[in-house]
PDB file of C-alpha atoms in Angstrom:
ATOM      1  CA  UNK A  79     139.202 -13.598 190.892  1.00 61.00           C
ATOM      2  CA  UNK A  80     141.801 -16.118 189.738  1.00 71.00           C
ATOM      3  CA  UNK A  81     144.774 -16.864 192.090  1.00 63.00           C
ATOM      4  CA  UNK A  82     148.174 -17.294 190.748  1.00 62.00           C
ATOM      5  CA  UNK A  83     148.118 -21.028 191.636  1.00 62.00           C
ATOM      6  CA  UNK A  84     148.669 -23.301 188.474  1.00 66.00           C
ATOM      7  CA  UNK A  85     145.518 -25.051 189.411  1.00 82.00           C
ATOM      8  CA  UNK A  86     143.391 -22.228 189.204  1.00 91.00           C
ATOM      9  CA  UNK A  87     141.150 -21.243 186.039  1.00 93.00           C
ATOM     10  CA  UNK A  88     138.000 -20.456 184.611  1.00 94.00           C
ATOM     11  CA  UNK A  89     136.661 -22.533 181.761  1.00 96.00           C
ATOM     12  CA  UNK A  90     134.026 -20.867 179.269  1.00 96.00           C
ATOM     13  CA  UNK A  91     132.820 -23.391 176.844  1.00 97.00           C
ATOM     14  CA  UNK A  92     130.735 -21.996 173.874  1.00 96.00           C
ATOM     15  CA  UNK A  93     129.107 -24.612 171.557  1.00 96.00           C
ATOM     16  CA  UNK A  94     131.586 -27.071 172.500  1.00 96.00           C
ATOM     17  CA  UNK A  95     134.596 -24.943 172.084  1.00 96.00           C
ATOM     18  CA  UNK A  96     136.577 -24.295 175.325  1.00 97.00           C
ATOM     19  CA  UNK A  97     138.395 -20.973 176.233  1.00 96.00           C
ATOM     20  CA  UNK A  98     140.448 -21.536 179.394  1.00 95.00           C
ATOM     21  CA  UNK A  99     141.363 -18.482 181.469  1.00 94.00           C
ATOM     22  CA  UNK A 100     144.436 -19.206 183.434  1.00 93.00           C
ATOM     23  CA  UNK A 101     146.029 -15.810 184.314  1.00 87.00           C
ATOM     24  CA  UNK A 102     145.619 -14.332 187.696  1.00 87.00           C
ATOM     25  CA  UNK A 103     142.918 -11.508 188.188  1.00 90.00           C
ATOM     26  CA  UNK A 104     142.590  -9.607 191.277  1.00 91.00           C
ATOM     27  CA  UNK A 105     139.460  -8.565 192.920  1.00 90.00           C
ATOM     28  CA  UNK A 106     138.096  -5.288 191.004  1.00 92.00           C
ATOM     29  CA  UNK A 107     139.733  -6.533 187.656  1.00 94.00           C
ATOM     30  CA  UNK A 108     137.701  -7.589 184.737  1.00 94.00           C
ATOM     31  CA  UNK A 109     138.849  -9.571 181.619  1.00 95.00           C
ATOM     32  CA  UNK A 110     137.491  -8.422 178.366  1.00 94.00           C
ATOM     33  CA  UNK A 111     137.482 -11.042 175.606  1.00 95.00           C
ATOM     34  CA  UNK A 112     136.950  -9.476 172.232  1.00 94.00           C
ATOM     35  CA  UNK A 113     136.269 -12.169 169.600  1.00 92.00           C
ATOM     36  CA  UNK A 114     135.657  -9.803 166.803  1.00 89.00           C
ATOM     37  CA  UNK A 115     139.132  -8.040 167.240  1.00 92.00           C
ATOM     38  CA  UNK A 116     140.788 -11.326 168.536  1.00 94.00           C
ATOM     39  CA  UNK A 117     142.279  -9.594 171.618  1.00 96.00           C
ATOM     40  CA  UNK A 118     141.712  -9.505 175.314  1.00 96.00           C
ATOM     41  CA  UNK A 119     142.535  -6.917 177.928  1.00 97.00           C
ATOM     42  CA  UNK A 120     142.308  -6.432 181.846  1.00 96.00           C
ATOM     43  CA  UNK A 121     140.395  -3.488 183.032  1.00 96.00           C
ATOM     44  CA  UNK A 122     140.004  -1.911 186.556  1.00 96.00           C
ATOM     45  CA  UNK A 123     136.702  -0.835 188.182  1.00 95.00           C
ATOM     46  CA  UNK A 124     136.620   2.467 186.387  1.00 95.00           C
ATOM     47  CA  UNK A 125     137.238   0.894 182.818  1.00 94.00           C
ATOM     48  CA  UNK A 126     140.624   1.857 182.636  1.00 97.00           C
ATOM     49  CA  UNK A 127     143.157  -0.690 180.879  1.00 97.00           C
ATOM     50  CA  UNK A 128     145.591  -2.221 183.269  1.00 97.00           C
ATOM     51  CA  UNK A 129     147.331  -4.874 180.889  1.00 97.00           C
ATOM     52  CA  UNK A 130     147.006  -7.082 177.773  1.00 97.00           C
ATOM     53  CA  UNK A 131     144.739 -10.025 178.671  1.00 96.00           C
ATOM     54  CA  UNK A 132     145.934 -12.418 175.956  1.00 96.00           C
ATOM     55  CA  UNK A 133     148.419 -14.035 178.476  1.00 94.00           C
ATOM     56  CA  UNK A 134     145.618 -14.764 180.704  1.00 93.00           C
ATOM     57  CA  UNK A 135     144.246 -17.118 177.891  1.00 95.00           C
ATOM     58  CA  UNK A 136     145.775 -20.658 177.778  1.00 94.00           C
ATOM     59  CA  UNK A 137     144.908 -20.895 173.944  1.00 93.00           C
ATOM     60  CA  UNK A 138     143.639 -18.118 171.500  1.00 92.00           C
ATOM     61  CA  UNK A 139     140.282 -20.043 171.128  1.00 92.00           C
ATOM     62  CA  UNK A 140     137.898 -17.057 171.127  1.00 94.00           C
ATOM     63  CA  UNK A 141     134.134 -17.784 171.642  1.00 94.00           C
ATOM     64  CA  UNK A 142     132.026 -17.523 168.455  1.00 92.00           C
ATOM     65  CA  UNK A 143     128.240 -17.257 168.784  1.00 91.00           C
ATOM     66  CA  UNK A 144     125.882 -18.645 166.103  1.00 89.00           C
ATOM     67  CA  UNK A 145     122.789 -17.253 164.776  1.00 87.00           C
ATOM     68  CA  UNK A 146     119.933 -19.041 166.876  1.00 90.00           C
ATOM     69  CA  UNK A 147     120.395 -20.989 170.006  1.00 94.00           C
ATOM     70  CA  UNK A 148     123.923 -21.315 171.635  1.00 94.00           C
ATOM     71  CA  UNK A 149     125.066 -23.333 174.600  1.00 97.00           C
ATOM     72  CA  UNK A 150     127.473 -21.792 177.080  1.00 96.00           C
ATOM     73  CA  UNK A 151     128.982 -23.581 180.047  1.00 97.00           C
ATOM     74  CA  UNK A 152     131.056 -22.094 182.794  1.00 96.00           C
ATOM     75  CA  UNK A 153     133.118 -23.775 185.380  1.00 95.00           C
ATOM     76  CA  UNK A 154     135.715 -22.280 187.911  1.00 93.00           C
ATOM     77  CA  UNK A 155     138.573 -24.224 189.753  1.00 92.00           C
ATOM     78  CA  UNK A 156     140.139 -22.228 192.755  1.00 89.00           C
ATOM     79  CA  UNK A 157     138.464 -19.107 191.255  1.00 90.00           C
ATOM     80  CA  UNK A 158     135.509 -16.872 191.793  1.00 88.00           C
ATOM     81  CA  UNK A 159     133.470 -16.248 188.561  1.00 90.00           C
ATOM     82  CA  UNK A 160     130.892 -13.478 189.154  1.00 90.00           C
ATOM     83  CA  UNK A 161     129.478 -12.402 185.887  1.00 91.00           C
ATOM     84  CA  UNK A 162     129.148 -12.894 182.049  1.00 92.00           C
ATOM     85  CA  UNK A 163     128.219 -10.305 179.829  1.00 91.00           C
ATOM     86  CA  UNK A 164     127.819 -10.823 176.031  1.00 89.00           C
ATOM     87  CA  UNK A 165     127.601  -7.975 173.595  1.00 86.00           C
ATOM     88  CA  UNK A 166     126.786  -8.776 170.058  1.00 79.00           C
ATOM     89  CA  UNK A 167     127.788  -6.341 167.420  1.00 74.00           C
ATOM     90  CA  UNK A 168     126.620  -6.733 163.758  1.00 68.00           C
ATOM     91  CA  UNK A 169     129.288  -6.981 161.237  1.00 63.00           C
ATOM     92  CA  UNK A 170     126.918  -5.685 158.631  1.00 63.00           C
ATOM     93  CA  UNK A 171     126.068  -2.156 159.980  1.00 56.00           C
TER      94      UNK A 171
END
């Protein structure tokens, strides 16, 4: 959950590159960030799309995972971070 306050955010740092989530999210809403498609959306508890998630991102700095070990840091300010799921898809299927 991220409030509408200008000092509220969630920071996701992947291998030194930061993605800052600054848009408001209510309880029960989930932000999906798709690095492969370079897009984002907000969904509800049933998986239905509520709105475009790109305005929730300060910059379009999408996380990229490398082969091998990756370092991920998460920080929240005036926000509640509950879960991170990473789903990798092969480009070479």
